[in-house]
Amino acid sequence: MSHDLSLARSHALDLARTLMVPVVLFLSGDEYGVLPADEIDDEDDVEVIHEFDPWRAQ
């Protein structure tokens, strides 16, 4: 988790490109985090900021 949005965004994009799977950048409380998109549930208490898909141009 990170408090810096630009750092979290950069790591999310790198992770998506490395794993070649869509990842989600989210806000939980006052920290940003990244998870593979298929691990985010509608029931999770997170606010999705952006989804990075390595197969689509960003």
mmCIF file with all atom_site columns, C-alpha atoms in Angstrom:
data_model
loop_
_atom_site.group_PDB
_atom_site.id
_atom_site.type_symbol
_atom_site.label_atom_id
_atom_site.label_alt_id
_atom_site.label_comp_id
_atom_site.label_asym_id
_atom_site.label_entity_id
_atom_site.label_seq_id
_atom_site.pdbx_PDB_ins_code
_atom_site.Cartn_x
_atom_site.Cartn_y
_atom_site.Cartn_z
_atom_site.occupancy
_atom_site.B_iso_or_equiv
_atom_site.pdbx_formal_charge
_atom_site.auth_seq_id
_atom_site.auth_comp_id
_atom_site.auth_asym_id
_atom_site.auth_atom_id
_atom_site.pdbx_PDB_model_num
ATOM 1  C CA . MET A 1 1  ? 0.000   0.000   0.000   1.00 0.00 ? 1  MET A CA 1
ATOM 2  C CA . SER A 1 2  ? 1.153   3.521   -0.754  1.00 0.00 ? 2  SER A CA 1
ATOM 3  C CA . HIS A 1 3  ? 0.173   7.066   0.161   1.00 0.00 ? 3  HIS A CA 1
ATOM 4  C CA . ASP A 1 4  ? 1.571   8.426   -3.129  1.00 0.00 ? 4  ASP A CA 1
ATOM 5  C CA . LEU A 1 5  ? -0.866  8.188   -6.067  1.00 0.00 ? 5  LEU A CA 1
ATOM 6  C CA . SER A 1 6  ? 1.751   8.758   -8.780  1.00 0.00 ? 6  SER A CA 1
ATOM 7  C CA . LEU A 1 7  ? 3.983   6.017   -7.345  1.00 0.00 ? 7  LEU A CA 1
ATOM 8  C CA . ALA A 1 8  ? 1.054   3.591   -7.017  1.00 0.00 ? 8  ALA A CA 1
ATOM 9  C CA . ARG A 1 9  ? -0.059  4.384   -10.593 1.00 0.00 ? 9  ARG A CA 1
ATOM 10 C CA . SER A 1 10 ? 3.428   3.726   -11.950 1.00 0.00 ? 10 SER A CA 1
ATOM 11 C CA . HIS A 1 11 ? 3.724   0.416   -10.104 1.00 0.00 ? 11 HIS A CA 1
ATOM 12 C CA . ALA A 1 12 ? 0.244   -0.647  -11.238 1.00 0.00 ? 12 ALA A CA 1
ATOM 13 C CA . LEU A 1 13 ? 1.105   -0.083  -14.892 1.00 0.00 ? 13 LEU A CA 1
ATOM 14 C CA . ASP A 1 14 ? 4.434   -1.918  -14.519 1.00 0.00 ? 14 ASP A CA 1
ATOM 15 C CA . LEU A 1 15 ? 2.714   -4.833  -12.769 1.00 0.00 ? 15 LEU A CA 1
ATOM 16 C CA . ALA A 1 16 ? 0.067   -5.128  -15.490 1.00 0.00 ? 16 ALA A CA 1
ATOM 17 C CA . ARG A 1 17 ? 2.753   -5.189  -18.185 1.00 0.00 ? 17 ARG A CA 1
ATOM 18 C CA . THR A 1 18 ? 4.895   -7.693  -16.284 1.00 0.00 ? 18 THR A CA 1
ATOM 19 C CA . LEU A 1 19 ? 2.102   -10.122 -15.430 1.00 0.00 ? 19 LEU A CA 1
ATOM 20 C CA . MET A 1 20 ? 0.172   -9.428  -18.669 1.00 0.00 ? 20 MET A CA 1
ATOM 21 C CA . VAL A 1 21 ? -3.118  -9.372  -16.747 1.00 0.00 ? 21 VAL A CA 1
ATOM 22 C CA . PRO A 1 22 ? -5.462  -6.450  -16.000 1.00 0.00 ? 22 PRO A CA 1
ATOM 23 C CA . VAL A 1 23 ? -4.798  -4.887  -12.599 1.00 0.00 ? 23 VAL A CA 1
ATOM 24 C CA . VAL A 1 24 ? -6.837  -2.428  -10.577 1.00 0.00 ? 24 VAL A CA 1
ATOM 25 C CA . LEU A 1 25 ? -5.502  0.608   -8.734  1.00 0.00 ? 25 LEU A CA 1
ATOM 26 C CA . PHE A 1 26 ? -7.746  1.235   -5.729  1.00 0.00 ? 26 PHE A CA 1
ATOM 27 C CA . LEU A 1 27 ? -8.108  3.446   -2.692  1.00 0.00 ? 27 LEU A CA 1
ATOM 28 C CA . SER A 1 28 ? -8.783  1.863   0.680   1.00 0.00 ? 28 SER A CA 1
ATOM 29 C CA . GLY A 1 29 ? -8.966  4.266   3.575   1.00 0.00 ? 29 GLY A CA 1
ATOM 30 C CA . ASP A 1 30 ? -6.129  6.698   2.897   1.00 0.00 ? 30 ASP A CA 1
ATOM 31 C CA . GLU A 1 31 ? -3.818  4.291   1.033   1.00 0.00 ? 31 GLU A CA 1
ATOM 32 C CA . TYR A 1 32 ? -3.580  3.154   -2.581  1.00 0.00 ? 32 TYR A CA 1
ATOM 33 C CA . GLY A 1 33 ? -3.164  -0.476  -3.547  1.00 0.00 ? 33 GLY A CA 1
ATOM 34 C CA . VAL A 1 34 ? -2.996  -2.703  -6.610  1.00 0.00 ? 34 VAL A CA 1
ATOM 35 C CA . LEU A 1 35 ? -4.553  -6.119  -7.227  1.00 0.00 ? 35 LEU A CA 1
ATOM 36 C CA . PRO A 1 36 ? -5.245  -8.266  -10.268 1.00 0.00 ? 36 PRO A CA 1
ATOM 37 C CA . ALA A 1 37 ? -8.670  -7.242  -11.570 1.00 0.00 ? 37 ALA A CA 1
ATOM 38 C CA . ASP A 1 38 ? -10.164 -10.700 -11.062 1.00 0.00 ? 38 ASP A CA 1
ATOM 39 C CA . GLU A 1 39 ? -9.438  -10.523 -7.312  1.00 0.00 ? 39 GLU A CA 1
ATOM 40 C CA . ILE A 1 40 ? -11.568 -7.406  -6.715  1.00 0.00 ? 40 ILE A CA 1
ATOM 41 C CA . ASP A 1 41 ? -15.096 -8.217  -5.528  1.00 0.00 ? 41 ASP A CA 1
ATOM 42 C CA . ASP A 1 42 ? -18.104 -5.908  -5.522  1.00 0.00 ? 42 ASP A CA 1
ATOM 43 C CA . GLU A 1 43 ? -18.285 -6.498  -1.774  1.00 0.00 ? 43 GLU A CA 1
ATOM 44 C CA . ASP A 1 44 ? -14.771 -5.175  -1.107  1.00 0.00 ? 44 ASP A CA 1
ATOM 45 C CA . ASP A 1 45 ? -14.603 -1.839  0.707   1.00 0.00 ? 45 ASP A CA 1
ATOM 46 C CA . VAL A 1 46 ? -12.407 -0.171  -1.920  1.00 0.00 ? 46 VAL A CA 1
ATOM 47 C CA . GLU A 1 47 ? -12.795 2.678   -4.382  1.00 0.00 ? 47 GLU A CA 1
ATOM 48 C CA . VAL A 1 48 ? -11.475 1.696   -7.826  1.00 0.00 ? 48 VAL A CA 1
ATOM 49 C CA . ILE A 1 49 ? -9.343  4.496   -9.267  1.00 0.00 ? 49 ILE A CA 1
ATOM 50 C CA . HIS A 1 50 ? -8.267  2.935   -12.574 1.00 0.00 ? 50 HIS A CA 1
ATOM 51 C CA . GLU A 1 51 ? -7.929  -0.430  -14.331 1.00 0.00 ? 51 GLU A CA 1
ATOM 52 C CA . PHE A 1 52 ? -4.748  -1.063  -16.289 1.00 0.00 ? 52 PHE A CA 1
ATOM 53 C CA . ASP A 1 53 ? -5.124  -3.557  -19.128 1.00 0.00 ? 53 ASP A CA 1
ATOM 54 C CA . PRO A 1 54 ? -1.800  -4.555  -20.721 1.00 0.00 ? 54 PRO A CA 1
ATOM 55 C CA . TRP A 1 55 ? -3.581  -5.584  -23.939 1.00 0.00 ? 55 TRP A CA 1
ATOM 56 C CA . ARG A 1 56 ? -4.993  -2.071  -24.549 1.00 0.00 ? 56 ARG A CA 1
ATOM 57 C CA . ALA A 1 57 ? -3.098  1.151   -25.116 1.00 0.00 ? 57 ALA A CA 1
ATOM 58 C CA . GLN A 1 58 ? -3.070  3.419   -22.056 1.00 0.00 ? 58 GLN A CA 1
#
